PDB file of C-alpha atoms and ligand atoms in Angstrom:
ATOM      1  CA  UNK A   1      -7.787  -2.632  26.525  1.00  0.00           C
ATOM      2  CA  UNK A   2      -7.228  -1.159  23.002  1.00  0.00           C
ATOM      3  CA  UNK A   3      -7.162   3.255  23.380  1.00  0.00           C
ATOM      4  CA  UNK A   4      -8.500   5.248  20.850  1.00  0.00           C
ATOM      5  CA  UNK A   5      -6.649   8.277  20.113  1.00  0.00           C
ATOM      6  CA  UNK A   6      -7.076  11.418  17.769  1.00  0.00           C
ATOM      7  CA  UNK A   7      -4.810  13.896  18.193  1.00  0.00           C
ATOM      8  CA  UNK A   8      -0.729  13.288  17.462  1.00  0.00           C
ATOM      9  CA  UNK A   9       0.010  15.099  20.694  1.00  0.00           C
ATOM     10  CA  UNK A  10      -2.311  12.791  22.926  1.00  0.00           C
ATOM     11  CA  UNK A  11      -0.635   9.724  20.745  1.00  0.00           C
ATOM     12  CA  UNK A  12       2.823  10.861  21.692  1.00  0.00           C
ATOM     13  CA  UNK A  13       2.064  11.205  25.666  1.00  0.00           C
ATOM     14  CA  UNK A  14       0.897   7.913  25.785  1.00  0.00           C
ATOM     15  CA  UNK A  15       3.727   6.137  23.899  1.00  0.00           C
ATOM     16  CA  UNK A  16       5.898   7.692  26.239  1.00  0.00           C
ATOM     17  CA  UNK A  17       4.869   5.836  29.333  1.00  0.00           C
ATOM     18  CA  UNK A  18       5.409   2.691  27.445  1.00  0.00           C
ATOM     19  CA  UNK A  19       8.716   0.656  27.003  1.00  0.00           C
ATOM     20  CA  UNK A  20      10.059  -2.029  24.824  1.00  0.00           C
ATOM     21  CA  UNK A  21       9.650  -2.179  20.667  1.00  0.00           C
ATOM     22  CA  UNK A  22       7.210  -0.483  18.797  1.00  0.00           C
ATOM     23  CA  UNK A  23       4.972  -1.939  15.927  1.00  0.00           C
ATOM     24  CA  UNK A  24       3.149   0.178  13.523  1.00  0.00           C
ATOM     25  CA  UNK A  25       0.850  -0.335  10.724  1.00  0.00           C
ATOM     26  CA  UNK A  26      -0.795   2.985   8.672  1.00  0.00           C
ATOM     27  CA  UNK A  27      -4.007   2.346   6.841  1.00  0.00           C
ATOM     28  CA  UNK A  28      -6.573   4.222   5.475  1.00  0.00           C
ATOM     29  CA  UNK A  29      -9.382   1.788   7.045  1.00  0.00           C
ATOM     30  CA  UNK A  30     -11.937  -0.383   5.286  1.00  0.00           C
ATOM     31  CA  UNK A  31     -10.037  -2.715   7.176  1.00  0.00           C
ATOM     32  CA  UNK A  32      -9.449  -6.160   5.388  1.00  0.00           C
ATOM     33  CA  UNK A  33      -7.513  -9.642   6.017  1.00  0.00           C
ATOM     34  CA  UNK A  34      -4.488  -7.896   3.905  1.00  0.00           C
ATOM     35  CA  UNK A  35      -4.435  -5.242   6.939  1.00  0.00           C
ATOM     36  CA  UNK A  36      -5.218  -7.972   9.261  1.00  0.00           C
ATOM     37  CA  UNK A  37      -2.135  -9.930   7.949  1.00  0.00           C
ATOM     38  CA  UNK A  38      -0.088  -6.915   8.618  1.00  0.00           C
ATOM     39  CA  UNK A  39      -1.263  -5.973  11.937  1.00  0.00           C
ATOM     40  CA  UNK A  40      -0.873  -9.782  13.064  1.00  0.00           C
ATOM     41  CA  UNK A  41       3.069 -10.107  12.706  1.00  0.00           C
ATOM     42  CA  UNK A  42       3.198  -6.521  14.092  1.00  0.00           C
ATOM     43  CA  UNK A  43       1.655  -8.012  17.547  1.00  0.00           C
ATOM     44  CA  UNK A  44       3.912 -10.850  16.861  1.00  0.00           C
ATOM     45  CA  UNK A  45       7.085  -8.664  16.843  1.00  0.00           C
ATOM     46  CA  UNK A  46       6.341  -5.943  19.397  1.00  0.00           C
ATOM     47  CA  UNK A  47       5.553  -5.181  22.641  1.00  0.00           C
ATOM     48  CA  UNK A  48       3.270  -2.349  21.518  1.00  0.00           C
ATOM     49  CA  UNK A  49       1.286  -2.550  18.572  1.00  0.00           C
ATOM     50  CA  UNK A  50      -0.263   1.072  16.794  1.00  0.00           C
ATOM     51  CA  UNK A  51      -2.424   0.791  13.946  1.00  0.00           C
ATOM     52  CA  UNK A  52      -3.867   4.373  12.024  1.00  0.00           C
ATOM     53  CA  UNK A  53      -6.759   4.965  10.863  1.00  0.00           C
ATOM     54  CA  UNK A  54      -6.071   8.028   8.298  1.00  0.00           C
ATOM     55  CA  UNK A  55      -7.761   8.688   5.081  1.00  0.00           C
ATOM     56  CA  UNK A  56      -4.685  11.335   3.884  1.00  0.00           C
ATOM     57  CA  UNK A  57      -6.240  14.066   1.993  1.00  0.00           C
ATOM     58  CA  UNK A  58      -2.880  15.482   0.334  1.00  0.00           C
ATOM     59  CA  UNK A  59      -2.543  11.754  -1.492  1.00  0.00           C
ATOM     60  CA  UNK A  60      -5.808  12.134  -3.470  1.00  0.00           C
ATOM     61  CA  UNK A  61      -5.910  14.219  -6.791  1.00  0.00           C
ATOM     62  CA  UNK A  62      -8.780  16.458  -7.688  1.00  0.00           C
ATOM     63  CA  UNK A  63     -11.361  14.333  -8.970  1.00  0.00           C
ATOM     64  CA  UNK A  64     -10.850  11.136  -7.021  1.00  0.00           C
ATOM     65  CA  UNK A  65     -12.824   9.344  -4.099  1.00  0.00           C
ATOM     66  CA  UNK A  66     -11.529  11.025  -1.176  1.00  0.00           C
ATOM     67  CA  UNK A  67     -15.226  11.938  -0.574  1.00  0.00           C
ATOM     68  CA  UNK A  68     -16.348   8.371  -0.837  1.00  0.00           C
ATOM     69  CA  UNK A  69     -13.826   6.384   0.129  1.00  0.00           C
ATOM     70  CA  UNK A  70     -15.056   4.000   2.557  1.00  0.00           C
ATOM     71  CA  UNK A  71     -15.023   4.311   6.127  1.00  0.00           C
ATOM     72  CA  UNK A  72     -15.861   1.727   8.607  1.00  0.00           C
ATOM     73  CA  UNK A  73     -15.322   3.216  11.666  1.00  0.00           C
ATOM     74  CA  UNK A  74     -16.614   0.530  14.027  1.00  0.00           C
ATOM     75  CA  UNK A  75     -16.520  -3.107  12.383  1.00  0.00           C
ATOM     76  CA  UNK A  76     -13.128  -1.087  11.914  1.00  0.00           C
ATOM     77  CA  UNK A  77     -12.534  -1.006  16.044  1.00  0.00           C
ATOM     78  CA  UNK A  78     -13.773  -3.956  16.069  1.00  0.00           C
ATOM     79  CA  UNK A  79     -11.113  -5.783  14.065  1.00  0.00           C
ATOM     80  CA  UNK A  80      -8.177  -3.730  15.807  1.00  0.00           C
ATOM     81  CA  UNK A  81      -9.493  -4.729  19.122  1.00  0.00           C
ATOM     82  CA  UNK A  82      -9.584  -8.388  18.309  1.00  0.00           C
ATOM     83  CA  UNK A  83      -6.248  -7.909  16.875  1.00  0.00           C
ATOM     84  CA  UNK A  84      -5.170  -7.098  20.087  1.00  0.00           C
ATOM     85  CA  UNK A  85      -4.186  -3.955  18.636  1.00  0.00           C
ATOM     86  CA  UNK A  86      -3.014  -0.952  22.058  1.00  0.00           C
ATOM     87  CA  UNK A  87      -3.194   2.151  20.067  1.00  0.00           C
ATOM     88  CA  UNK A  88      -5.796   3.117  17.606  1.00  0.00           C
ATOM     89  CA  UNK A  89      -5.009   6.324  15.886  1.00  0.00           C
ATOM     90  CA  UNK A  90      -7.973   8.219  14.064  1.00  0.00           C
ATOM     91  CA  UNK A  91      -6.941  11.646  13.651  1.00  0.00           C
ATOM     92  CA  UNK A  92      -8.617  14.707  11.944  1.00  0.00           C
ATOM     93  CA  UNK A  93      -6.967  15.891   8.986  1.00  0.00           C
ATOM     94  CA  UNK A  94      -7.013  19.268  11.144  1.00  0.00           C
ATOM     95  CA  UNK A  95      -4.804  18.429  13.231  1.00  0.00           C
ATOM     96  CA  UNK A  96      -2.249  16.584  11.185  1.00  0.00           C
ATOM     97  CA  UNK A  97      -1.678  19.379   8.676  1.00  0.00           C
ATOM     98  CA  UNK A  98      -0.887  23.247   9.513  1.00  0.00           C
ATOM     99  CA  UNK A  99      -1.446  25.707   6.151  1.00  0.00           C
ATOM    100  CA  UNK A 100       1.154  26.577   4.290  1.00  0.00           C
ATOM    101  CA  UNK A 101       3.810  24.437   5.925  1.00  0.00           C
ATOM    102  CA  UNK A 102       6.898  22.162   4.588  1.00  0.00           C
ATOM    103  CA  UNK A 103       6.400  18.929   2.917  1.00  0.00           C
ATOM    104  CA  UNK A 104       8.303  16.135   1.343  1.00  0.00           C
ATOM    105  CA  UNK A 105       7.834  15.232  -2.102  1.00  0.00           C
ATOM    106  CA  UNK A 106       8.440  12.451  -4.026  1.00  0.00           C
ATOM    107  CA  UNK A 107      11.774  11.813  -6.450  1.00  0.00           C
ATOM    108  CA  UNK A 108      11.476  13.299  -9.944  1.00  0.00           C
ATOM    109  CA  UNK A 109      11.886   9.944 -12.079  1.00  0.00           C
ATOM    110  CA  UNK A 110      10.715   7.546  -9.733  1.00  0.00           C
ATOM    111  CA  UNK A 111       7.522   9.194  -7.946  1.00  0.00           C
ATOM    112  CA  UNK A 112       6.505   9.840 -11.270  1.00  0.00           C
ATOM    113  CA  UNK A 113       6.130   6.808 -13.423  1.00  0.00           C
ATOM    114  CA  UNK A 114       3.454   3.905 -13.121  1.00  0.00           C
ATOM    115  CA  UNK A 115       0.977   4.930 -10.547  1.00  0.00           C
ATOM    116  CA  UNK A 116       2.719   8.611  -9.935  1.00  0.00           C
ATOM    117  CA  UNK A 117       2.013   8.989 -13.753  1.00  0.00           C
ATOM    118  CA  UNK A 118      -1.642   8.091 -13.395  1.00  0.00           C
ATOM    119  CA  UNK A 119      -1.761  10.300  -9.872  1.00  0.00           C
ATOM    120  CA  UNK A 120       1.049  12.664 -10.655  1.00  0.00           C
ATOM    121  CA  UNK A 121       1.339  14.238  -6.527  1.00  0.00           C
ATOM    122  CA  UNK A 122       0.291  11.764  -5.504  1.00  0.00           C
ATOM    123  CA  UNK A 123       3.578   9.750  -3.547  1.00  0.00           C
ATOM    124  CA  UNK A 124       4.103  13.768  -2.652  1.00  0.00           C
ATOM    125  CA  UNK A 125       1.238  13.112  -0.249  1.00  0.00           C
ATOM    126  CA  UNK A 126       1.678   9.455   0.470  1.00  0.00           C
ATOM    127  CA  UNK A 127       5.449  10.396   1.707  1.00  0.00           C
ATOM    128  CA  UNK A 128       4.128  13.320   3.625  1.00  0.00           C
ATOM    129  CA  UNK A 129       1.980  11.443   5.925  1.00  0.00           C
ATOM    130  CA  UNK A 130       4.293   8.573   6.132  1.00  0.00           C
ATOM    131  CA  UNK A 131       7.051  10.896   7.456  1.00  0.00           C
ATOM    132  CA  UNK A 132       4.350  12.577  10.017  1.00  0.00           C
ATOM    133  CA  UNK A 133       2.929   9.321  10.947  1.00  0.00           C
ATOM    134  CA  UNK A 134       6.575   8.058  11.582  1.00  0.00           C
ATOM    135  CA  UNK A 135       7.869  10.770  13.478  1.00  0.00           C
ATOM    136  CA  UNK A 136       4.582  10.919  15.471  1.00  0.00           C
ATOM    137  CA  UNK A 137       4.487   6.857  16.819  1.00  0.00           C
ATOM    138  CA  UNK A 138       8.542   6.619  16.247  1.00  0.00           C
ATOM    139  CA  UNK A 139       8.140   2.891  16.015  1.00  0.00           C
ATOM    140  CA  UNK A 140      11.150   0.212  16.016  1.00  0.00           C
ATOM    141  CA  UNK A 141       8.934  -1.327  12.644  1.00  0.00           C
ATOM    142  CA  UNK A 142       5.906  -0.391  10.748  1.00  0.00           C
ATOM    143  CA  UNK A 143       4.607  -2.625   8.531  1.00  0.00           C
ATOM    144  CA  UNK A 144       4.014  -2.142   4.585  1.00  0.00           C
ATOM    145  CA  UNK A 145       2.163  -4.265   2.046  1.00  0.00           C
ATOM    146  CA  UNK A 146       4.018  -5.444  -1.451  1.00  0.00           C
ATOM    147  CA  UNK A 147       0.726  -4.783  -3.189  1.00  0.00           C
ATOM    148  CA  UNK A 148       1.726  -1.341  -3.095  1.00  0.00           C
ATOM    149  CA  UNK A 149       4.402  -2.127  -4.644  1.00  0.00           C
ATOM    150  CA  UNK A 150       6.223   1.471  -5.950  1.00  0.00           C
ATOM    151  CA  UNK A 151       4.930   3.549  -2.269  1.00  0.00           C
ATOM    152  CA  UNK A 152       6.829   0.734  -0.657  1.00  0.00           C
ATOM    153  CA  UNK A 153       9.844   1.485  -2.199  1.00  0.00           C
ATOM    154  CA  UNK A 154       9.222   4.837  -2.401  1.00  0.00           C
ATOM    155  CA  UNK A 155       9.249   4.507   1.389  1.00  0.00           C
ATOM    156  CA  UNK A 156      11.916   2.442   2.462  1.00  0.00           C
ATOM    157  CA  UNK A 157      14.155   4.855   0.085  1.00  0.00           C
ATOM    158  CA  UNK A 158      12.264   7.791   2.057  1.00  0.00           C
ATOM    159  CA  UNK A 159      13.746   6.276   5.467  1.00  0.00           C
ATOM    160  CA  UNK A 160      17.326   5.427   4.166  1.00  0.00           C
ATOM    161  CA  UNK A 161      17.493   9.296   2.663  1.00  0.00           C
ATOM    162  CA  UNK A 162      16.342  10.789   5.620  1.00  0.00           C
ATOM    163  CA  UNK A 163      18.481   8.571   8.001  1.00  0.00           C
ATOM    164  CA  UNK A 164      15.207   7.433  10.192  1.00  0.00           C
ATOM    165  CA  UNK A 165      15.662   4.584  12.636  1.00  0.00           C
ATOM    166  CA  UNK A 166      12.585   2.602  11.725  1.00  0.00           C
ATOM    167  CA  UNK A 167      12.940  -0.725   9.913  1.00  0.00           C
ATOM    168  CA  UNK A 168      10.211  -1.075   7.310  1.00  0.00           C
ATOM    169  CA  UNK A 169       9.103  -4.577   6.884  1.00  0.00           C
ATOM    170  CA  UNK A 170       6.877  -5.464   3.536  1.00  0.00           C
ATOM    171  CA  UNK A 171       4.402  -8.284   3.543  1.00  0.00           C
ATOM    172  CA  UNK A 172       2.978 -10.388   0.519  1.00  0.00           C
ATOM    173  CA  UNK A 173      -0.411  -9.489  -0.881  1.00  0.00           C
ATOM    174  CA  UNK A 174      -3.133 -11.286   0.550  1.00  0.00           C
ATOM    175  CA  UNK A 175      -5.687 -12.255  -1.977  1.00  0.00           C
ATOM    176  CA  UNK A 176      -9.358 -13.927  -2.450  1.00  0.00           C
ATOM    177  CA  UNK A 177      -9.621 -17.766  -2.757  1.00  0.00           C
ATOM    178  CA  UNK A 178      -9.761 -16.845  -6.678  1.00  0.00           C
ATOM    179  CA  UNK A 179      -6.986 -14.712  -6.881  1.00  0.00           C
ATOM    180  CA  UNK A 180      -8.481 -11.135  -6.565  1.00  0.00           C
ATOM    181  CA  UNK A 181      -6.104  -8.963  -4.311  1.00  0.00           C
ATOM    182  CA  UNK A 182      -7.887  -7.496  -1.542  1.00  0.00           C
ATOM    183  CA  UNK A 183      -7.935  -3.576  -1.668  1.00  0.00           C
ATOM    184  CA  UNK A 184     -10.429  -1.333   0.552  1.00  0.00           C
ATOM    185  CA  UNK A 185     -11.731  -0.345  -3.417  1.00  0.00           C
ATOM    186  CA  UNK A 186     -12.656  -3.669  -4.240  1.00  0.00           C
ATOM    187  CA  UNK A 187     -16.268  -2.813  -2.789  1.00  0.00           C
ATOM    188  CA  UNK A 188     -16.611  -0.088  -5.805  1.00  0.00           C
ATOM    189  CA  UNK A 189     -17.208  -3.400  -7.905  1.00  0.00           C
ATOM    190  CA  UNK A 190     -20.272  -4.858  -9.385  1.00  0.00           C
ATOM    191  CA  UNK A 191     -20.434  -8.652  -9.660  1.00  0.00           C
ATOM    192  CA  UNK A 192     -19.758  -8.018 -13.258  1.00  0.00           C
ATOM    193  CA  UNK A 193     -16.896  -6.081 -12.576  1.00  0.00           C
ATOM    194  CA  UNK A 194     -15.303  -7.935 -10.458  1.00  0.00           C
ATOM    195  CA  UNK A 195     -15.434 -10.921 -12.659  1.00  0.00           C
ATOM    196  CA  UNK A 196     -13.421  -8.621 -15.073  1.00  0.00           C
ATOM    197  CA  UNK A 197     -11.029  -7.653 -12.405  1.00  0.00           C
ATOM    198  CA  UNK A 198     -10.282 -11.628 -12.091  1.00  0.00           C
ATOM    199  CA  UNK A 199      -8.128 -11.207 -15.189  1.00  0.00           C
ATOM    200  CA  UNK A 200      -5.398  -8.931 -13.380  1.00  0.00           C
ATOM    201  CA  UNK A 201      -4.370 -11.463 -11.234  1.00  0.00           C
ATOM    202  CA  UNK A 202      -4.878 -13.949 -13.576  1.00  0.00           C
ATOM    203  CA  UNK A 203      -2.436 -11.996 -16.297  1.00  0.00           C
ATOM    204  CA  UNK A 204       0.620 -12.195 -13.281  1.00  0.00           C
ATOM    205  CA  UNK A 205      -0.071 -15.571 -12.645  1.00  0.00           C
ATOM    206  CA  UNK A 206       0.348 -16.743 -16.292  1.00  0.00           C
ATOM    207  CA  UNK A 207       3.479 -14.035 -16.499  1.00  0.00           C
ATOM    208  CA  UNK A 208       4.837 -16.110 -13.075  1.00  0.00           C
ATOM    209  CA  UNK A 209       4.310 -19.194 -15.617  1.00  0.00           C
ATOM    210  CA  UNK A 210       6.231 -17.992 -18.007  1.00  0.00           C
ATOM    211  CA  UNK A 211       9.202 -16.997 -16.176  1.00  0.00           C
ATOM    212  CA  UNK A 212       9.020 -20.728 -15.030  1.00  0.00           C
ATOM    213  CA  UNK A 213       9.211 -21.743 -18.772  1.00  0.00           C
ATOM    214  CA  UNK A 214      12.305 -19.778 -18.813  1.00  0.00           C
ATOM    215  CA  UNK A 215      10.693 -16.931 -20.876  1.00  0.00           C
ATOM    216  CA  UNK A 216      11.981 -13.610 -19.674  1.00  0.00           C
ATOM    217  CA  UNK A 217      11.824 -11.194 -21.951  1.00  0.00           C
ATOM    218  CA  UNK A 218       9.652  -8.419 -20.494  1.00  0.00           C
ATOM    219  CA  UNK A 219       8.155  -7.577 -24.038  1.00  0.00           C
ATOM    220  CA  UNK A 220       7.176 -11.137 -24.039  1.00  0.00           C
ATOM    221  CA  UNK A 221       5.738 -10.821 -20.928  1.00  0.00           C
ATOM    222  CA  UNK A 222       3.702  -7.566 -21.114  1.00  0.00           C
ATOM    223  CA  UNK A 223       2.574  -8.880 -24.584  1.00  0.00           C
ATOM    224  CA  UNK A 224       0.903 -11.902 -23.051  1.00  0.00           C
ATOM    225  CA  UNK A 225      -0.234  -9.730 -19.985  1.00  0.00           C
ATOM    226  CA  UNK A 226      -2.308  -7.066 -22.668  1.00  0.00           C
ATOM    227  CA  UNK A 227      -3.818  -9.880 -24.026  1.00  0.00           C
ATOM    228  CA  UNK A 228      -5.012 -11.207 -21.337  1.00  0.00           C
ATOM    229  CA  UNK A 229      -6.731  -7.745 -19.516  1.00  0.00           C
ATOM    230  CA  UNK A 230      -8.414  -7.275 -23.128  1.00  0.00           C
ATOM    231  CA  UNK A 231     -10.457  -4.849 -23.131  1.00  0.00           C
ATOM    232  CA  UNK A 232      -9.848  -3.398 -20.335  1.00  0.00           C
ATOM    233  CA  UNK A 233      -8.574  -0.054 -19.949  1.00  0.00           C
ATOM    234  CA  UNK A 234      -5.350  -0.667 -18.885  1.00  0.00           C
ATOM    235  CA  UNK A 235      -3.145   2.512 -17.152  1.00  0.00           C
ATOM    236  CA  UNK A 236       0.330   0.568 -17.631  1.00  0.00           C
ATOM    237  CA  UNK A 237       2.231  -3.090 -17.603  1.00  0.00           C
ATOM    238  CA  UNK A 238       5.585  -2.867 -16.293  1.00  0.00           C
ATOM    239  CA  UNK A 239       9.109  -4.841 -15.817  1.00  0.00           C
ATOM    240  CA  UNK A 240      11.130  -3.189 -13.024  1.00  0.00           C
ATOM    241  CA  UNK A 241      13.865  -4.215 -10.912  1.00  0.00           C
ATOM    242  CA  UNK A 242      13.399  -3.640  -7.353  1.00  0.00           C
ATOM    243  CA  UNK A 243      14.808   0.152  -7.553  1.00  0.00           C
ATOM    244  CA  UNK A 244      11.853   0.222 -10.332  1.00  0.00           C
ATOM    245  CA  UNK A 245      14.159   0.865 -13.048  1.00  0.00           C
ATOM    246  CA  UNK A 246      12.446  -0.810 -16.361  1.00  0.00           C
ATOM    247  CA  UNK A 247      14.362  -3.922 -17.172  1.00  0.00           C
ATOM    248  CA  UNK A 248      14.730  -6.030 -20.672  1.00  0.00           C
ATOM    249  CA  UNK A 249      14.763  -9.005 -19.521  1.00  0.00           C
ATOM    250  CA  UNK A 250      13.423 -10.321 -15.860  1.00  0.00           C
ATOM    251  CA  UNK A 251      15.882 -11.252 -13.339  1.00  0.00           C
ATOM    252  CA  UNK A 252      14.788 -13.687 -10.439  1.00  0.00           C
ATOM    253  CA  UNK A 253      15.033 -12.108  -6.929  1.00  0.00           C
ATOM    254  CA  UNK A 254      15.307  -8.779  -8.727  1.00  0.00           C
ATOM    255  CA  UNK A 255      11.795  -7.943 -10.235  1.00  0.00           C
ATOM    256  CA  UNK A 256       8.476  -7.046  -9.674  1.00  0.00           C
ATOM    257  CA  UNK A 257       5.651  -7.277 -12.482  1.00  0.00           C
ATOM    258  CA  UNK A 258       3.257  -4.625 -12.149  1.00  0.00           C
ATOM    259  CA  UNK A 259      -0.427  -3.841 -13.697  1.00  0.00           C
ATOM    260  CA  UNK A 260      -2.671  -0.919 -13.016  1.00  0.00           C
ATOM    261  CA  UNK A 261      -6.173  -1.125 -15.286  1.00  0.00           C
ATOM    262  CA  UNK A 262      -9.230   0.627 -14.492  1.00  0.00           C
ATOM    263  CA  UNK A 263     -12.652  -1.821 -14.541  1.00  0.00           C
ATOM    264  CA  UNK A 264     -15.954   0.465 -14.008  1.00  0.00           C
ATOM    265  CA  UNK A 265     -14.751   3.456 -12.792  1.00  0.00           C
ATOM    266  CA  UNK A 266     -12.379   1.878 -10.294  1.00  0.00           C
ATOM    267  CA  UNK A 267      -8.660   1.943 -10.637  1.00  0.00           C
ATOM    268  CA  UNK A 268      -7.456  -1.768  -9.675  1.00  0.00           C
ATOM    269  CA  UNK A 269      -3.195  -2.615  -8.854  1.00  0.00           C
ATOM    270  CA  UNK A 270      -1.675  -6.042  -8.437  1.00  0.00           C
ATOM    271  CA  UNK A 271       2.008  -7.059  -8.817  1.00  0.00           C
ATOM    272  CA  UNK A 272       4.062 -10.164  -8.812  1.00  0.00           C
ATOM    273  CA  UNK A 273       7.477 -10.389  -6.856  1.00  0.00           C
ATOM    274  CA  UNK A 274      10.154 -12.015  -9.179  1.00  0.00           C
TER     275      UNK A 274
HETATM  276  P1  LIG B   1      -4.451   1.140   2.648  1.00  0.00           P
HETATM  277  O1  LIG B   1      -5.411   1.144   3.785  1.00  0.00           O
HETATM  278  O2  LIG B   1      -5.051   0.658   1.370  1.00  0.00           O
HETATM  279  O3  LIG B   1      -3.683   2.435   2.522  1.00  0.00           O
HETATM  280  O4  LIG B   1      -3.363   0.048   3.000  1.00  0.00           O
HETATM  281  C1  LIG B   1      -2.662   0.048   4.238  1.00  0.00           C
HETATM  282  C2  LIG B   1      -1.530  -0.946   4.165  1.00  0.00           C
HETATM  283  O5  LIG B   1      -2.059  -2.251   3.904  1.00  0.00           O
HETATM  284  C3  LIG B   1      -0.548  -0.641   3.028  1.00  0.00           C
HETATM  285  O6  LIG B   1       0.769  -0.891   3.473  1.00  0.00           O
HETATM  286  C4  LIG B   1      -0.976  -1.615   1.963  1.00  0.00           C
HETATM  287  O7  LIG B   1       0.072  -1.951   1.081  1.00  0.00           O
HETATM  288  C5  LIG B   1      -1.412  -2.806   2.786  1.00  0.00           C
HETATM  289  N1  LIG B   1      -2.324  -3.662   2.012  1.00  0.00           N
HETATM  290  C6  LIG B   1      -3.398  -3.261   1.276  1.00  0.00           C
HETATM  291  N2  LIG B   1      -3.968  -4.308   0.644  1.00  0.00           N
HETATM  292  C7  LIG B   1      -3.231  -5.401   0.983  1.00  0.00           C
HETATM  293  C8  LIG B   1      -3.297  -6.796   0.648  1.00  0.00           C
HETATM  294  N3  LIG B   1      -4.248  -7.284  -0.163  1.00  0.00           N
HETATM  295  N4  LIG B   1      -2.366  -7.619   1.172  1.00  0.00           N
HETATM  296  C9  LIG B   1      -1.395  -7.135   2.000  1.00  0.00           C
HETATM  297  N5  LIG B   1      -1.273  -5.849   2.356  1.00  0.00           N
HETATM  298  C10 LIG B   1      -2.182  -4.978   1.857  1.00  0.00           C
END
């Protein structure tokens, strides 16, 4: 029988009186088959499985949809349950953050390009909880998706500073039949819209093409990507290696293609692993 659980202190009693490894998979619910992927190999790997349900206030900028963000809290239990899920963890923001206290923030450079330049604070929060969430389940593995591409390596680079003894393991995006990655925000979209969105994923497809034609440099690349998301208002294109430093020219095993546009009012990411 799955628990529920709010409160970090009630999670940490209970994982006590359990043995063996440790799976655990953060989310902010709206739960999807890219969670579902995620929490899947976690029951696959571990004796004890964790999943959060947390919608982190300190990773949302003034102005954004922390407000309406969905939340789904039962078709939500629903899918942890049949996920054979043991620990649900739902907490109140209340008691996961004191006033005034410590927190971690993000690196200067790196927490501050691409997405950190569109949220700037934002990995600030995103590492925060991470590091709370961590220390609260201490799994042997949680479980990250490579959609998010730059808060995954933003948190594997987290663990290896702070000398934590998790192992972070990242998972492929799971996408539509037609190539739209799946993101809680994707229910923001009108039919139009999402039409429109179709040409994100579409633009890293034709960039994965290109590579394949031996075509690699990234001005080359982004070029073709713009054209493609035309008109859309697009936040950035980028060429990074897997530390995210920009790169001239891609290098295979060693690069990640990223977009960020906005269609309607609602900010879409996708990426492509090199
Ligand atoms: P979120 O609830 O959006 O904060 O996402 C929770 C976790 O699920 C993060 O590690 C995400 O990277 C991951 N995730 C979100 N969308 C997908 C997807 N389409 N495929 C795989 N993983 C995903």
């Amino acid at each position: 029988m799955m628990k529920i659980i709010q409160t970090p202190d009630a999670l940490k009693a209970a994982l006590q009186n359990e043995s063996g490894t440790v799976g655990f998979v953060p989310t902010m619910g709206a739960l999807h088959s890219g969670h579902r992927t995620l929490i899947e190999r976690s029951r696959r790997e571990n004796d004890v499985v964790v999943v959060s349900i947390f919608v982190n206030p300190t990773q949302f900028l003034e102005g954004e949809d922390l407000g309406s963000y969905p939340r789904r809290k039962e078709a939500d239990e629903k899918i942890c349950e049949l996920s054979k899920v043991d620990y649900l963890f739902y907490p109140e923001a209340a008691s996961m953050y004191a006033r005034d206290e410590a927190g971690i923030t993000a690196p200067d450079v790196r927490g501050y390009i691409l997405e950190g330049r569109s949220r700037p604070g934002h990995f600030d929060g995103v590492l925060t909880v991470v590091m709370k969430l961590l220390n609260i389940v201490n799994p042997t593995r949680a479980y990250f998706g490579k959609k998010d591409a730059q808060q995954l390596m933003l948190i594997s680079e987290m663990v290896r500073s702070f000398f934590m003894d998790v192992e972070i393991v990242a998972m492929d995006t799971v996408r539509e039949d037609d190539g739209l990655a799946l993101s809680s925000r994707n229910v923001y979209l009108s039919s139009e819209e999402r039409k429109e969105a179709l040409k994100i994923s579409f633009s890293l497809k034709r960039a994965g093409k290109l590579i394949m034609q031996n075509i690699k440099a990234s001005d080359r690349i982004m070029a073709e990507i713009h054209a493609i998301l035309e008109p859309l208002e697009v936040e950035y294109v980028a060429v990074v290696n897997r530390r995210f430093e920009p790169i001239e020219h891609v290098e295979i095993d060693n690069t990640i293609i990223l977009v960020e546009a906005v269609v309607g009012k609602t900010r879409l990411l996708d990426n492509i692993w090199i």
